GROMACS .gro file of C-alpha atoms in nm:
model
  176
    1MET     CA    1   7.020   5.205   2.960
    2SER     CA    2   6.869   5.549   3.022
    3THR     CA    3   6.540   5.639   2.853
    4GLU     CA    4   6.668   5.955   2.675
    5ASN     CA    5   6.905   5.740   2.455
    6LEU     CA    6   6.635   5.512   2.318
    7PRO     CA    7   6.560   5.533   1.941
    8GLN     CA    8   6.223   5.652   1.814
    9TRP     CA    9   6.121   5.301   1.688
   10TYR     CA   10   6.133   5.170   2.049
   11TYR     CA   11   5.861   5.428   2.146
   12ASP     CA   12   5.662   5.340   1.834
   13LEU     CA   13   5.657   4.972   1.908
   14THR     CA   14   5.593   4.993   2.280
   15ASP     CA   15   5.316   5.249   2.267
   16THR     CA   16   5.002   5.086   2.414
   17SER     CA   17   4.768   5.379   2.373
   18LYS     CA   18   4.647   5.247   2.034
   19ALA     CA   19   4.590   4.885   2.157
   20VAL     CA   20   4.243   4.740   2.123
   21PRO     CA   21   4.111   4.526   2.412
   22VAL     CA   22   4.007   4.165   2.347
   23GLY     CA   23   3.638   4.121   2.268
   24THR     CA   24   3.591   4.458   2.104
   25PRO     CA   25   3.296   4.440   1.864
   26GLY     CA   26   3.392   4.426   1.497
   27ILE     CA   27   3.726   4.250   1.557
   28PRO     CA   28   3.689   3.869   1.545
   29ALA     CA   29   3.901   3.659   1.779
   30PRO     CA   30   4.116   3.380   1.636
   31SER     CA   31   3.937   3.051   1.594
   32THR     CA   32   4.122   2.879   1.883
   33PHE     CA   33   4.104   3.174   2.126
   34GLN     CA   34   3.966   3.090   2.471
   35SER     CA   35   3.865   3.369   2.697
   36GLU     CA   36   4.035   3.383   3.041
   37LYS     CA   37   3.709   3.482   3.204
   38VAL     CA   38   3.593   3.191   3.419
   39GLY     CA   39   3.222   3.167   3.510
   40LYS     CA   40   3.118   3.447   3.270
   41LYS     CA   41   3.009   3.380   2.914
   42SER     CA   42   3.239   3.547   2.667
   43ASN     CA   43   3.092   3.758   2.387
   44VAL     CA   44   3.348   3.612   2.148
   45ALA     CA   45   3.219   3.319   1.938
   46GLN     CA   46   3.431   3.010   1.965
   47PRO     CA   47   3.384   2.750   1.694
   48ARG     CA   48   3.539   2.462   1.887
   49GLY     CA   49   3.428   2.175   1.657
   50LYS     CA   50   3.589   2.326   1.351
   51ALA     CA   51   3.907   2.410   1.533
   52ASP     CA   52   3.933   2.057   1.674
   53ARG     CA   53   3.892   1.909   1.322
   54SER     CA   54   4.158   2.143   1.182
   55ASN     CA   55   4.399   2.038   1.466
   56ASP     CA   56   4.330   1.675   1.381
   57ASP     CA   57   4.403   1.745   1.017
   58LEU     CA   58   4.731   1.913   1.099
   59LYS     CA   59   4.830   1.631   1.326
   60LEU     CA   60   4.747   1.379   1.059
   61LYS     CA   61   4.948   1.574   0.803
   62LYS     CA   62   5.250   1.572   1.038
   63ALA     CA   63   5.199   1.201   1.104
   64TRP     CA   64   5.211   1.133   0.722
   65GLU     CA   65   5.531   1.337   0.698
   66LEU     CA   66   5.689   1.129   0.974
   67ALA     CA   67   5.557   0.803   0.811
   68LEU     CA   68   5.704   0.880   0.472
   69ALA     CA   69   6.037   1.025   0.591
   70PRO     CA   70   6.213   0.684   0.570
   71ALA     CA   71   6.113   0.645   0.215
   72LYS     CA   72   6.230   0.992   0.128
   73SER     CA   73   6.570   0.928   0.281
   74LEU     CA   74   6.615   0.589   0.114
   75PRO     CA   75   6.745   0.730  -0.219
   76MET     CA   76   7.019   0.925  -0.028
   77ASN     CA   77   7.105   0.617   0.174
   78LEU     CA   78   7.135   0.410  -0.146
   79PHE     CA   79   7.356   0.669  -0.305
   80VAL     CA   80   7.591   0.680  -0.001
   81SER     CA   81   7.593   0.304   0.000
   82TYR     CA   82   7.685   0.296  -0.368
   83MET     CA   83   7.967   0.552  -0.308
   84SER     CA   84   8.110   0.348  -0.023
   85GLY     CA   85   8.162   0.052  -0.257
   86ASN     CA   86   8.127  -0.329  -0.224
   87ALA     CA   87   8.467  -0.393  -0.066
   88LEU     CA   88   8.473  -0.602   0.251
   89GLN     CA   89   8.611  -0.332   0.476
   90ILE     CA   90   8.490  -0.203   0.805
   91VAL     CA   91   8.348   0.133   0.680
   92PRO     CA   92   8.109  -0.002   0.414
   93ILE     CA   93   7.996  -0.285   0.637
   94MET     CA   94   7.929  -0.051   0.933
   95MET     CA   95   7.754   0.199   0.713
   96THR     CA   96   7.534  -0.074   0.570
   97LEU     CA   97   7.449  -0.209   0.912
   98MET     CA   98   7.368   0.132   1.059
   99MET     CA   99   7.169   0.276   0.766
  100PHE     CA  100   6.977  -0.039   0.669
  101PHE     CA  101   6.950  -0.254   0.978
  102ILE     CA  102   7.007  -0.095   1.317
  103ASN     CA  103   6.822   0.238   1.252
  104PRO     CA  104   6.513   0.078   1.090
  105VAL     CA  105   6.482  -0.177   1.367
  106LYS     CA  106   6.510   0.090   1.632
  107GLN     CA  107   6.252   0.303   1.449
  108ILE     CA  108   6.009   0.012   1.427
  109PHE     CA  109   6.030  -0.060   1.799
  110SER     CA  110   5.977   0.305   1.882
  111MET     CA  111   5.697   0.354   1.639
  112ASN     CA  112   5.416   0.380   1.895
  113SER     CA  113   5.592   0.643   2.099
  114GLN     CA  114   5.668   0.848   1.787
  115PHE     CA  115   5.304   0.848   1.667
  116ASP     CA  116   5.135   0.891   2.010
  117LYS     CA  117   5.167   1.271   1.995
  118PHE     CA  118   4.959   1.277   1.676
  119GLN     CA  119   4.683   1.049   1.782
  120THR     CA  120   4.349   1.186   1.912
  121LYS     CA  121   4.001   1.030   1.941
  122GLY     CA  122   3.898   1.168   1.610
  123ASN     CA  123   4.191   1.046   1.395
  124ALA     CA  124   4.292   0.719   1.561
  125ASN     CA  125   4.219   0.510   1.243
  126ASP     CA  126   4.399   0.754   1.018
  127VAL     CA  127   4.706   0.747   1.245
  128MET     CA  128   4.699   0.365   1.229
  129LEU     CA  129   4.733   0.389   0.856
  130THR     CA  130   5.039   0.614   0.892
  131LYS     CA  131   5.193   0.358   1.133
  132ILE     CA  132   5.139   0.089   0.870
  133ALA     CA  133   5.300   0.305   0.600
  134PHE     CA  134   5.593   0.381   0.835
  135PHE     CA  135   5.635   0.011   0.900
  136PHE     CA  136   5.650  -0.073   0.533
  137CYS     CA  137   5.890   0.213   0.455
  138GLN     CA  138   6.119   0.070   0.728
  139LEU     CA  139   6.082  -0.280   0.571
  140LEU     CA  140   6.186  -0.122   0.241
  141ALA     CA  141   6.502   0.001   0.409
  142LEU     CA  142   6.573  -0.344   0.546
  143GLY     CA  143   6.522  -0.486   0.199
  144ALA     CA  144   6.771  -0.243   0.060
  145GLY     CA  145   7.017  -0.350   0.329
  146ILE     CA  146   6.972  -0.717   0.237
  147TRP     CA  147   7.033  -0.628  -0.127
  148LYS     CA  148   7.350  -0.442  -0.032
  149LEU     CA  149   7.485  -0.727   0.180
  150GLY     CA  150   7.415  -0.957  -0.121
  151GLN     CA  151   7.610  -0.722  -0.350
  152MET     CA  152   7.899  -0.727  -0.097
  153GLY     CA  153   7.903  -1.110  -0.102
  154LEU     CA  154   7.818  -1.144   0.267
  155LEU     CA  155   7.496  -1.347   0.209
  156PRO     CA  156   7.521  -1.720   0.141
  157ASN     CA  157   7.334  -1.734  -0.188
  158THR     CA  158   7.537  -1.982  -0.400
  159LYS     CA  159   7.590  -2.352  -0.368
  160SER     CA  160   7.960  -2.306  -0.282
  161ASP     CA  161   7.863  -2.115   0.032
  162TRP     CA  162   7.711  -2.434   0.168
  163LEU     CA  163   7.992  -2.680   0.102
  164ALA     CA  164   8.057  -2.742   0.472
  165TRP     CA  165   7.719  -2.907   0.503
  166GLU     CA  166   7.742  -3.101   0.176
  167LYS     CA  167   7.767  -3.477   0.223
  168ILE     CA  168   8.040  -3.665   0.047
  169THR     CA  169   7.903  -3.896  -0.218
  170VAL     CA  170   8.013  -4.251  -0.176
  171VAL     CA  171   8.086  -4.428  -0.505
  172LYS     CA  172   7.961  -4.790  -0.496
  173GLU     CA  173   8.119  -4.908  -0.820
  174ARG     CA  174   8.379  -4.797  -1.059
  175SER     CA  175   8.436  -4.877  -1.420
  176LEU     CA  176   8.769  -4.928  -1.573
   0.00000   0.00000   0.00000
């Protein structure tokens, strides 16, 4: 592309004559800015303690979002489960197994790897609380799956389900 065909906005946005160099007095640097000068002390103030704490707070907020995500998706899973019905067909059974058993168990076993990116030295105890909340949300999903299997009639919860192990009663006497 030749330079004579460029629009005026291109020249306006790429003009570096009005740029202000970093460290100019009167213009504060961002709180997490680190100067690239090695060995020299920068004239820009760097409040590292405050920035570290705000990063920990952001990581903790994201960890809570991850921990409560299974509980937030549970109403939709229950609705889909309701819409699939209680018939003993392959689709409702597979949906129930995937939504309420296989996925929660996978999530529980991969819990540490999911929360490692949020854990720092300053928020280790708080991240442990989010792991516990995540675990209980997954247990809630497992409980919903057990309830759904009970509604489908796949759980042995009546006396007639155990007739194979019932002993035959021997009558010792009869009356005429």
